[in-house]
């Protein structure tokens, strides 16, 4: 929904307006207030509404980020609290959700695809393209090898039992729908959701 | 705990059920006066102004407690409005009915002994006004116009008297109106006026919940956090606060500024100071308005009738 915003409804309360304001007209000198600007520092933060990633309850969260959205500034989340307006959680968070700040800012947080090749013990960073190609390759090979069209009794089954899918908890209905479509189209029977764990 | 009823049955609604609309408390002005005196000490550049306003607000409480108005609505007067979600105390329709001018006279009497030399001519000027002239001043306030330089110094007194008259009615409403919806979400459900600022409460049944505070009748109504009070979008809300030079938080009030429509309304989180009060803290954080005006991106959207810009 959009509301027409009229500039007329905004009120100018600046240095110029203050000199002719009711305060000045009532005999209170605005000079001191104007000069006091120098004593203060303007701090900016941004607040964003989000959904907890951890489980299927999907509690509402308010994320506080330092900075005012200016370009070239790397925002850092510094505070998280329950969203009091969220219909499910009404401002409450469980200990795991309330501790999400440490997860967000964790040094070991996984931020990009990595691979640990067979017979090595270190993680290697790879690109998203490479990661997706490799996953697709593995899936294709496995499906080609293990896809069953008929069971022991000769009944048509068209199933792929050797690979399963675990969906994320913080997904919308639309994501869940797509997950289902893709997994079932491939013949996958074992689909689960990490929200259950 | 109230439940939520739907066609499949009922379900518990959650752990907190905040009230949608809060009618004013009978001691609203006394608490505001207390806070203003506190702020007068904390903000030296505005000490004189805030002390005077504290006296005026204290006088408002005196008038609210002491005066019985000549006109009271009949018991069922607001039933139709309440039933259909219209503001029952609509400022425009009640202006001529309410004897707010008598409240003004009482307010001026209560202030008489407390004003300094600079301010006493204002009281005289107001007493000399005819009813029609006073009505014109009231119209400036309801239409949020600055008026002439000579009138501007009088407007806060008139607004204070009107606040008393409307708060008295809001206090006596038989039940709370429903929360406004749609484009009217930022207008008072009692009188249809604009908010002064918003406040985040800390009481158990409304902890962390944001309410807008009416500039006229002192009613508060719920608006979701992280929602712009002008365009009601939520994606780009920035919160500007004031720090002292040493990095300590100067005042609890922040400006909730929207990157979509470039407007801001002050928000007063009582988590930082339990006695913080939207109107008083808005006045005391004037420096925040000045700094944002200097920066030039955001325009103010709150109307504080005790400080009217020229």
Short mmCIF file of C-alpha atoms in Angstrom, two decimals:
data_model
loop_
_atom_site.label_atom_id
_atom_site.label_comp_id
_atom_site.label_asym_id
_atom_site.label_seq_id
_atom_site.Cartn_x
_atom_site.Cartn_y
_atom_site.Cartn_z
CA UNK A 1 0.00 0.00 0.00
CA UNK A 2 1.32 3.42 -0.77
CA UNK A 3 0.36 6.65 0.91
CA UNK A 4 0.74 9.91 -0.87
CA UNK A 5 3.23 11.94 1.09
CA UNK A 6 2.87 15.66 0.93
CA UNK A 7 5.84 17.82 1.74
CA UNK A 8 3.39 20.26 3.29
CA UNK A 9 2.79 17.89 6.16
CA UNK A 10 6.45 18.02 7.15
CA UNK A 11 7.52 20.63 9.63
CA UNK A 12 10.74 22.50 9.45
CA UNK A 13 12.46 22.61 12.80
CA UNK A 14 15.93 23.85 11.99
CA UNK A 15 18.15 26.76 12.93
CA UNK A 16 16.13 29.18 10.79
CA UNK A 17 12.76 27.98 12.06
CA UNK A 18 13.93 28.07 15.64
CA UNK A 19 14.78 31.78 15.53
CA UNK A 20 11.15 32.57 14.71
CA UNK A 21 9.67 29.71 16.73
CA UNK A 22 7.18 29.95 19.56
CA UNK A 23 10.12 29.34 21.89
CA UNK A 24 11.88 32.52 20.73
CA UNK A 25 8.59 34.44 20.67
CA UNK A 26 7.97 33.43 24.28
CA UNK A 27 11.26 35.03 25.25
CA UNK A 28 13.57 32.01 25.47
CA UNK A 29 16.73 32.63 23.52
CA UNK A 30 17.45 29.82 21.05
CA UNK A 31 21.16 30.71 20.71
CA UNK A 32 22.28 28.37 23.47
CA UNK A 33 20.40 25.46 21.99
CA UNK A 34 21.85 26.20 18.57
CA UNK A 35 25.38 26.40 19.95
CA UNK A 36 24.96 23.15 21.87
CA UNK A 37 24.94 21.20 18.60
CA UNK A 38 28.73 21.09 18.86
CA UNK A 39 28.63 19.15 22.12
CA UNK A 40 26.80 16.20 20.62
CA UNK A 41 27.54 13.48 18.15
CA UNK A 42 24.86 12.13 15.84
CA UNK A 43 24.82 8.34 15.88
CA UNK A 44 22.99 6.22 13.35
CA UNK A 45 21.76 2.68 13.40
CA UNK A 46 19.42 0.69 11.21
CA UNK A 47 16.77 -1.73 12.37
CA UNK A 48 15.64 -4.63 10.26
CA UNK A 49 12.88 -7.15 10.81
CA UNK A 50 13.81 -10.79 10.25
CA UNK A 51 12.83 -14.37 11.07
CA UNK A 52 14.96 -16.58 13.27
CA UNK A 53 16.76 -19.19 11.17
CA UNK A 54 16.90 -21.88 13.78
CA UNK A 55 13.63 -23.77 13.91
CA UNK A 56 10.22 -24.10 12.38
CA UNK A 57 8.52 -21.86 14.94
CA UNK A 58 9.91 -18.90 12.98
CA UNK A 59 10.11 -16.27 15.73
CA UNK A 60 10.30 -12.62 14.74
CA UNK A 61 13.54 -10.76 15.34
CA UNK A 62 14.65 -7.16 15.23
CA UNK A 63 18.26 -6.78 14.09
CA UNK A 64 20.13 -3.60 15.02
CA UNK A 65 22.91 -2.65 12.64
CA UNK A 66 25.48 0.05 13.16
CA UNK A 67 25.56 2.69 10.47
CA UNK A 68 22.79 4.51 8.66
CA UNK A 69 22.85 2.58 5.40
CA UNK A 70 25.50 4.80 3.82
CA UNK A 71 27.33 3.37 0.82
CA UNK A 72 30.84 1.95 1.41
CA UNK A 73 30.10 1.23 5.04
CA UNK A 74 30.19 -2.38 6.14
CA UNK A 75 27.22 -2.84 8.42
CA UNK A 76 27.65 -4.82 11.58
CA UNK A 77 24.81 -6.33 13.56
CA UNK A 78 25.31 -5.37 17.22
CA UNK A 79 22.04 -6.22 18.91
CA UNK A 80 19.18 -8.65 18.40
CA UNK A 81 15.86 -8.67 20.20
CA UNK A 82 12.50 -10.38 19.85
CA UNK A 83 9.97 -8.61 17.63
CA UNK A 84 7.07 -7.70 19.92
CA UNK A 85 4.74 -7.35 16.93
CA UNK A 86 5.39 -10.83 15.54
CA UNK A 87 2.16 -12.83 15.75
CA UNK A 88 3.94 -16.07 16.64
CA UNK A 89 6.53 -15.08 19.20
CA UNK A 90 5.28 -11.68 20.49
CA UNK A 91 8.72 -10.48 21.39
CA UNK A 92 10.05 -13.64 22.96
CA UNK A 93 13.10 -15.59 21.84
CA UNK A 94 14.43 -18.90 23.12
CA UNK A 95 18.02 -19.01 24.41
CA UNK A 96 19.25 -20.27 21.05
CA UNK A 97 17.52 -17.48 19.13
CA UNK A 98 18.56 -14.87 21.67
CA UNK A 99 22.18 -15.94 21.14
CA UNK A 100 22.03 -15.54 17.38
CA UNK A 101 24.26 -12.46 17.58
CA UNK A 102 27.28 -14.64 18.32
CA UNK A 103 26.36 -16.86 15.41
CA UNK A 104 26.08 -13.87 13.04
CA UNK A 105 29.43 -12.44 14.11
CA UNK A 106 31.20 -15.78 14.62
CA UNK A 107 34.68 -16.12 13.13
CA UNK A 108 33.88 -19.65 12.01
CA UNK A 109 30.63 -18.73 10.33
CA UNK A 110 30.43 -20.21 6.82
CA UNK A 111 29.95 -17.35 4.39
CA UNK A 112 30.89 -18.99 1.07
CA UNK A 113 31.08 -22.48 -0.44
CA UNK A 114 33.97 -24.64 0.68
CA UNK A 115 35.02 -28.17 -0.18
CA UNK A 116 37.09 -30.77 1.65
CA UNK A 117 38.41 -33.07 -1.05
CA UNK A 118 38.68 -36.81 -0.34
CA UNK A 119 41.88 -37.78 1.54
CA UNK A 120 42.65 -34.21 2.62
CA UNK A 121 41.98 -32.50 5.92
CA UNK A 122 41.58 -28.89 4.87
CA UNK A 123 38.72 -26.84 3.56
CA UNK A 124 39.23 -25.11 0.24
CA UNK A 125 37.18 -22.11 -0.86
CA UNK A 126 35.41 -22.51 -4.19
CA UNK A 127 33.08 -20.34 -6.22
CA UNK A 128 29.30 -20.69 -6.16
CA UNK A 129 29.36 -21.78 -9.82
CA UNK A 130 31.87 -24.49 -9.11
CA UNK A 131 30.00 -25.63 -6.03
CA UNK A 132 26.70 -25.89 -7.86
CA UNK A 133 28.35 -27.66 -10.82
CA UNK A 134 29.96 -30.19 -8.54
CA UNK A 135 26.76 -30.84 -6.62
CA UNK A 136 24.83 -31.24 -9.88
CA UNK A 137 27.49 -33.65 -11.16
CA UNK A 138 27.31 -35.78 -8.02
CA UNK A 139 23.52 -35.82 -8.13
CA UNK A 140 23.42 -36.78 -11.80
CA UNK A 141 25.99 -39.56 -11.39
CA UNK A 142 24.27 -40.97 -8.35
CA UNK A 143 20.84 -40.79 -9.92
CA UNK A 144 22.04 -42.44 -13.15
CA UNK A 145 23.57 -45.25 -11.11
CA UNK A 146 20.77 -45.85 -8.63
CA UNK A 147 17.47 -44.72 -10.10
CA UNK A 148 14.90 -47.51 -9.92
CA UNK A 149 12.08 -47.68 -12.42
CA UNK A 150 10.58 -50.96 -11.16
CA UNK A 151 10.67 -52.76 -7.83
CA UNK A 152 11.18 -56.50 -7.16
CA UNK A 153 7.59 -57.28 -8.06
CA UNK A 154 7.86 -55.44 -11.36
CA UNK A 155 5.69 -52.52 -10.24
CA UNK A 156 6.50 -49.10 -11.68
CA UNK A 157 8.09 -46.95 -8.94
CA UNK A 158 10.43 -44.40 -10.58
CA UNK A 159 12.31 -43.63 -7.36
CA UNK A 160 15.73 -42.40 -6.30
CA UNK A 161 16.49 -43.62 -2.79
CA UNK A 162 20.24 -43.07 -2.48
CA UNK A 163 20.07 -39.27 -2.11
CA UNK A 164 17.97 -37.25 0.29
CA UNK A 165 17.24 -33.61 0.78
CA UNK A 166 17.18 -31.56 3.97
CA UNK A 167 15.34 -28.28 3.63
CA UNK A 168 16.00 -25.19 5.74
CA UNK A 169 13.78 -24.00 8.55
CA UNK A 170 13.49 -20.34 7.71
CA UNK A 171 11.76 -20.98 4.43
CA UNK A 172 8.52 -19.51 3.19
CA UNK A 173 5.59 -21.46 1.79
CA UNK A 174 6.85 -20.65 -1.68
CA UNK A 175 10.31 -22.05 -0.96
CA UNK A 176 8.75 -25.15 0.54
CA UNK A 177 6.61 -25.58 -2.56
CA UNK A 178 9.63 -25.31 -4.87
CA UNK A 179 11.64 -27.68 -2.66
CA UNK A 180 8.89 -30.26 -2.90
CA UNK A 181 8.54 -29.83 -6.67
CA UNK A 182 12.26 -30.21 -7.36
CA UNK A 183 12.84 -33.13 -5.00
CA UNK A 184 9.80 -35.10 -6.21
CA UNK A 185 10.50 -34.34 -9.87
CA UNK A 186 13.89 -35.99 -9.45
CA UNK A 187 12.22 -39.03 -7.90
CA UNK A 188 13.60 -38.33 -4.45
CA UNK A 189 11.56 -39.92 -1.68
CA UNK A 190 13.55 -38.94 1.39
CA UNK A 191 12.89 -35.27 2.07
CA UNK A 192 13.22 -33.84 5.52
CA UNK A 193 13.44 -30.46 7.14
CA UNK A 194 16.11 -29.29 9.53
CA UNK A 195 13.44 -27.43 11.48
CA UNK A 196 12.55 -30.77 13.00
CA UNK A 197 15.97 -31.44 14.45
CA UNK B 1 -4.44 -15.16 28.19
CA UNK B 2 -6.87 -14.41 25.42
CA UNK B 3 -7.14 -16.90 22.58
CA UNK B 4 -7.53 -16.37 18.87
CA UNK B 5 -10.75 -17.70 17.40
CA UNK B 6 -10.97 -18.82 13.80
CA UNK B 7 -13.14 -21.14 11.76
CA UNK B 8 -11.15 -24.21 12.88
CA UNK B 9 -11.50 -23.50 16.59
CA UNK B 10 -9.42 -21.43 18.94
CA UNK B 11 -5.72 -21.24 19.68
CA UNK B 12 -3.66 -19.54 22.35
CA UNK B 13 -2.38 -16.30 20.91
CA UNK B 14 1.07 -16.03 22.41
CA UNK B 15 2.65 -14.79 25.54
CA UNK B 16 1.85 -11.09 25.23
CA UNK B 17 -1.39 -9.41 24.25
CA UNK B 18 -0.62 -5.69 24.15
CA UNK B 19 -3.58 -3.28 24.27
CA UNK B 20 -4.21 -1.64 20.90
CA UNK B 21 -5.15 1.77 22.23
CA UNK B 22 -4.23 3.36 25.56
CA UNK B 23 -6.47 6.15 26.82
CA UNK B 24 -4.65 8.80 28.88
CA UNK B 25 -4.04 8.31 32.61
CA UNK B 26 -5.52 10.90 35.00
CA UNK B 27 -2.01 11.96 36.10
CA UNK B 28 -0.60 12.32 32.58
CA UNK B 29 0.38 15.98 32.97
CA UNK B 30 1.86 15.55 36.44
CA UNK B 31 4.16 12.81 35.17
CA UNK B 32 5.09 14.90 32.15
CA UNK B 33 5.88 17.90 34.36
CA UNK B 34 8.10 15.72 36.53
CA UNK B 35 9.99 14.48 33.49
CA UNK B 36 10.36 18.01 32.13
CA UNK B 37 11.92 19.20 35.37
CA UNK B 38 14.30 16.23 35.19
CA UNK B 39 15.21 17.13 31.62
CA UNK B 40 15.63 20.82 32.48
CA UNK B 41 18.50 19.77 34.72
CA UNK B 42 20.01 17.40 32.16
CA UNK B 43 19.89 19.79 29.21
CA UNK B 44 21.33 23.12 30.38
CA UNK B 45 20.89 24.99 27.05
CA UNK B 46 17.13 24.45 27.30
CA UNK B 47 16.87 24.72 31.09
CA UNK B 48 14.81 27.93 31.19
CA UNK B 49 12.49 26.83 28.43
CA UNK B 50 11.92 23.37 29.85
CA UNK B 51 11.39 24.72 33.38
CA UNK B 52 8.75 27.08 32.09
CA UNK B 53 7.08 24.31 30.11
CA UNK B 54 7.18 22.09 33.20
CA UNK B 55 5.22 24.78 35.05
CA UNK B 56 2.76 25.02 32.21
CA UNK B 57 2.26 21.26 32.16
CA UNK B 58 1.84 21.25 35.94
CA UNK B 59 -0.81 23.95 35.48
CA UNK B 60 -2.49 21.68 32.91
CA UNK B 61 -2.78 19.00 35.58
CA UNK B 62 -4.21 21.54 38.01
CA UNK B 63 -6.89 22.57 35.50
CA UNK B 64 -7.66 18.96 34.59
CA UNK B 65 -8.08 18.01 38.27
CA UNK B 66 -9.84 21.12 39.45
CA UNK B 67 -12.26 22.23 36.80
CA UNK B 68 -15.60 20.73 35.90
CA UNK B 69 -16.39 21.67 32.29
CA UNK B 70 -19.64 23.40 31.38
CA UNK B 71 -20.31 20.87 28.66
CA UNK B 72 -20.12 17.11 28.94
CA UNK B 73 -21.18 14.77 26.17
CA UNK B 74 -24.29 12.65 26.84
CA UNK B 75 -23.50 9.07 27.86
CA UNK B 76 -24.25 7.51 24.46
CA UNK B 77 -22.79 10.36 22.42
CA UNK B 78 -19.84 8.42 21.04
CA UNK B 79 -21.46 5.00 20.55
CA UNK B 80 -22.01 5.40 16.82
CA UNK B 81 -18.48 6.68 16.23
CA UNK B 82 -16.93 3.90 18.32
CA UNK B 83 -19.00 1.27 16.57
CA UNK B 84 -17.94 2.39 13.11
CA UNK B 85 -14.27 3.05 13.78
CA UNK B 86 -14.52 6.83 13.51
CA UNK B 87 -12.56 9.04 15.93
CA UNK B 88 -15.17 9.85 18.62
CA UNK B 89 -13.45 13.05 19.75
CA UNK B 90 -12.82 14.44 16.27
CA UNK B 91 -11.02 17.72 16.81
CA UNK B 92 -12.77 19.56 14.00
CA UNK B 93 -16.31 18.68 15.10
CA UNK B 94 -15.85 19.21 18.84
CA UNK B 95 -13.96 22.49 18.69
CA UNK B 96 -17.06 24.66 19.10
CA UNK B 97 -18.67 22.42 21.71
CA UNK B 98 -15.80 22.18 24.14
CA UNK B 99 -15.25 25.07 26.52
CA UNK B 100 -11.52 24.93 26.13
CA UNK B 101 -11.44 28.73 26.39
CA UNK B 102 -12.49 28.42 30.02
CA UNK B 103 -9.67 25.90 30.45
CA UNK B 104 -7.33 28.48 28.96
CA UNK B 105 -8.50 31.11 31.45
CA UNK B 106 -7.97 28.66 34.31
CA UNK B 107 -4.55 27.73 32.93
CA UNK B 108 -3.49 31.37 32.76
CA UNK B 109 -4.69 31.90 36.35
CA UNK B 110 -2.71 28.89 37.50
CA UNK B 111 0.39 30.20 35.75
CA UNK B 112 -0.01 33.78 36.94
CA UNK B 113 2.30 33.59 39.95
CA UNK B 114 4.96 31.54 38.18
CA UNK B 115 5.81 33.53 35.09
CA UNK B 116 8.85 35.71 34.70
CA UNK B 117 8.77 39.25 33.42
CA UNK B 118 9.43 38.17 29.86
CA UNK B 119 6.40 35.89 29.73
CA UNK B 120 3.75 37.87 31.60
CA UNK B 121 2.85 40.05 28.56
CA UNK B 122 1.90 36.81 26.79
CA UNK B 123 -0.67 36.07 29.48
CA UNK B 124 -2.04 39.58 29.18
CA UNK B 125 -2.22 39.32 25.41
CA UNK B 126 -4.17 36.07 25.67
CA UNK B 127 -6.61 37.50 28.20
CA UNK B 128 -7.25 40.44 25.87
CA UNK B 129 -8.24 38.19 22.97
CA UNK B 130 -11.89 37.89 22.03
CA UNK B 131 -13.48 34.48 21.67
CA UNK B 132 -13.27 34.68 17.90
CA UNK B 133 -9.60 35.55 18.01
CA UNK B 134 -8.96 32.59 20.31
CA UNK B 135 -10.87 30.32 17.94
CA UNK B 136 -8.58 31.50 15.16
CA UNK B 137 -5.55 30.50 17.23
CA UNK B 138 -7.14 27.10 17.89
CA UNK B 139 -7.63 26.69 14.17
CA UNK B 140 -3.92 27.36 13.55
CA UNK B 141 -3.08 24.55 15.97
CA UNK B 142 -5.52 22.05 14.51
CA UNK B 143 -4.33 22.85 11.00
CA UNK B 144 -0.66 22.80 12.05
CA UNK B 145 0.06 26.29 10.77
CA UNK B 146 2.70 28.57 12.27
CA UNK B 147 0.60 31.75 12.32
CA UNK B 148 2.07 35.26 12.56
CA UNK B 149 5.14 36.02 14.67
CA UNK B 150 2.98 37.79 17.25
CA UNK B 151 0.58 34.86 17.55
CA UNK B 152 3.23 32.15 17.63
CA UNK B 153 4.27 32.85 21.20
CA UNK B 154 0.62 32.44 22.26
CA UNK B 155 -0.04 29.17 20.47
CA UNK B 156 1.54 26.84 23.07
CA UNK B 157 -0.78 28.23 25.78
CA UNK B 158 -3.82 27.71 23.57
CA UNK B 159 -2.62 24.22 22.65
CA UNK B 160 -2.07 23.40 26.33
CA UNK B 161 -5.64 24.39 27.16
CA UNK B 162 -6.97 22.35 24.25
CA UNK B 163 -4.93 19.35 25.39
CA UNK B 164 -6.64 19.56 28.78
CA UNK B 165 -10.11 19.82 27.24
CA UNK B 166 -9.57 16.85 24.93
CA UNK B 167 -7.71 14.72 27.46
CA UNK B 168 -10.64 15.21 29.86
CA UNK B 169 -13.00 13.74 27.25
CA UNK B 170 -10.62 10.93 26.35
CA UNK B 171 -10.37 10.03 30.05
CA UNK B 172 -14.14 9.75 30.24
CA UNK B 173 -14.69 7.66 27.11
CA UNK B 174 -16.88 4.65 27.91
CA UNK B 175 -14.53 2.32 26.03
CA UNK B 176 -11.39 2.57 23.95
CA UNK B 177 -11.78 3.06 20.22
CA UNK B 178 -10.30 0.50 17.90
CA UNK B 179 -6.87 0.94 16.42
CA UNK B 180 -6.90 2.91 13.15
CA UNK B 181 -6.28 0.97 9.95
CA UNK B 182 -4.99 1.63 6.45
CA UNK B 183 -3.70 5.09 5.62
CA UNK B 184 -5.08 6.44 8.93
CA UNK B 185 -2.73 4.27 10.99
CA UNK B 186 -0.73 7.30 12.05
CA UNK B 187 -3.73 9.39 13.10
CA UNK B 188 -5.16 9.33 16.61
CA UNK B 189 -8.12 6.94 16.93
CA UNK B 190 -9.73 9.29 19.48
CA UNK B 191 -9.45 12.74 17.90
CA UNK B 192 -7.81 12.25 14.49
CA UNK B 193 -4.77 14.40 15.27
CA UNK B 194 -1.16 13.78 14.38
CA UNK B 195 1.28 12.19 16.80
CA UNK B 196 3.95 14.12 18.72
CA UNK B 197 6.31 11.17 18.82
CA UNK B 198 6.22 7.47 19.50
CA UNK B 199 7.17 5.66 22.67
CA UNK B 200 8.33 2.11 23.37
CA UNK B 201 6.79 0.91 26.60
CA UNK B 202 8.29 -1.39 29.21
CA UNK B 203 5.23 -2.60 31.12
CA UNK B 204 4.78 -6.35 31.24
CA UNK B 205 1.78 -6.51 28.89
CA UNK B 206 3.37 -4.15 26.34
CA UNK B 207 7.10 -4.62 26.71
CA UNK B 208 8.96 -3.44 23.63
CA UNK B 209 5.73 -2.43 21.89
CA UNK B 210 5.62 0.92 20.14
CA UNK B 211 2.75 3.38 20.55
CA UNK B 212 2.18 6.71 18.85
CA UNK B 213 1.32 9.54 21.24
CA UNK B 214 -1.38 12.00 20.21
CA UNK B 215 -0.47 15.69 20.07
CA UNK B 216 -3.93 16.75 21.26
CA UNK B 217 -5.82 14.25 23.44
CA UNK B 218 -2.87 12.26 24.92
CA UNK B 219 -4.18 8.93 23.64
CA UNK B 220 -1.62 6.33 22.56
CA UNK B 221 -2.15 3.73 19.88
CA UNK B 222 -0.15 0.78 18.64
CA UNK B 223 1.90 0.90 15.47
CA UNK B 224 4.29 -1.96 14.66
CA UNK B 225 7.98 -1.36 15.32
CA UNK B 226 10.23 -0.67 12.33
CA UNK B 227 7.36 0.89 10.37
CA UNK B 228 7.57 4.40 8.96
CA UNK B 229 4.86 6.58 10.48
CA UNK B 230 4.48 8.53 7.24
CA UNK B 231 4.57 5.98 4.43
CA UNK B 232 4.18 2.80 6.53
CA UNK B 233 7.04 1.02 4.78
CA UNK B 234 9.56 -0.89 6.83
CA UNK B 235 12.63 -1.61 4.74
CA UNK B 236 14.84 1.41 5.32
CA UNK B 237 14.46 2.67 8.82
CA UNK B 238 17.41 4.41 10.40
CA UNK B 239 17.59 5.48 14.01
CA UNK B 240 19.53 8.62 14.85
CA UNK B 241 20.46 9.30 18.44
CA UNK B 242 22.52 11.81 20.38
CA UNK B 243 25.78 10.86 22.04
CA UNK B 244 27.81 13.05 24.34
CA UNK B 245 31.33 13.83 23.20
CA UNK B 246 32.60 10.99 25.41
CA UNK B 247 30.29 8.51 23.66
CA UNK B 248 27.69 8.24 26.41
CA UNK B 249 24.03 8.26 25.44
CA UNK B 250 22.82 11.84 25.93
CA UNK B 251 19.05 11.44 25.77
CA UNK B 252 16.80 8.44 25.18
CA UNK B 253 14.94 10.05 22.25
CA UNK B 254 15.90 8.90 18.76
CA UNK B 255 14.73 9.98 15.34
CA UNK B 256 13.14 7.15 13.38
CA UNK B 257 13.97 8.18 9.83
CA UNK B 258 12.66 6.50 6.69
CA UNK B 259 14.80 6.17 3.58
CA UNK B 260 11.72 5.82 1.36
CA UNK B 261 9.89 9.06 2.14
CA UNK B 262 12.70 10.93 3.93
CA UNK B 263 10.68 11.85 6.98
CA UNK B 264 11.29 11.19 10.64
CA UNK B 265 9.35 10.95 13.86
CA UNK B 266 11.03 10.85 17.25
CA UNK B 267 10.84 7.58 19.11
CA UNK B 268 11.38 7.39 22.85
CA UNK B 269 12.46 3.95 24.08
CA UNK B 270 11.65 3.80 27.80
CA UNK B 271 14.14 0.94 28.11
CA UNK B 272 16.81 3.62 28.50
CA UNK B 273 14.86 5.67 31.03
CA UNK B 274 11.62 4.47 32.56
CA UNK B 275 10.31 7.99 33.19
CA UNK B 276 10.89 9.12 29.59
CA UNK B 277 7.78 10.64 28.07
CA UNK B 278 7.17 11.32 24.37
CA UNK B 279 6.22 15.01 24.47
CA UNK B 280 8.76 16.05 27.10
CA UNK B 281 11.60 14.05 25.57
CA UNK B 282 10.75 15.36 22.12
CA UNK B 283 11.11 18.94 23.36
CA UNK B 284 14.33 18.23 25.23
CA UNK B 285 15.94 16.54 22.23
CA UNK B 286 15.58 19.65 20.09
CA UNK B 287 19.27 19.40 19.21
CA UNK B 288 18.50 16.20 17.34
CA UNK B 289 16.05 18.11 15.13
CA UNK B 290 18.63 20.82 14.53
CA UNK B 291 21.31 18.30 13.59
CA UNK B 292 19.03 16.42 11.22
CA UNK B 293 17.94 19.70 9.65
CA UNK B 294 21.59 20.63 9.15
CA UNK B 295 22.23 17.26 7.55
CA UNK B 296 19.26 17.95 5.28
CA UNK B 297 18.06 14.48 4.29
CA UNK B 298 15.08 14.02 6.53
CA UNK B 299 12.11 16.26 7.36
CA UNK B 300 10.29 16.23 10.66
CA UNK B 301 6.85 14.64 10.75
CA UNK B 302 5.87 15.06 14.40
CA UNK B 303 3.82 17.97 15.69
CA UNK B 304 4.66 19.22 19.15
CA UNK B 305 2.23 22.03 20.00
CA UNK B 306 4.49 23.27 22.80
CA UNK B 307 7.19 24.21 20.28
CA UNK B 308 5.94 25.58 17.01
CA UNK B 309 8.53 26.38 14.37
CA UNK B 310 8.40 29.68 12.52
#
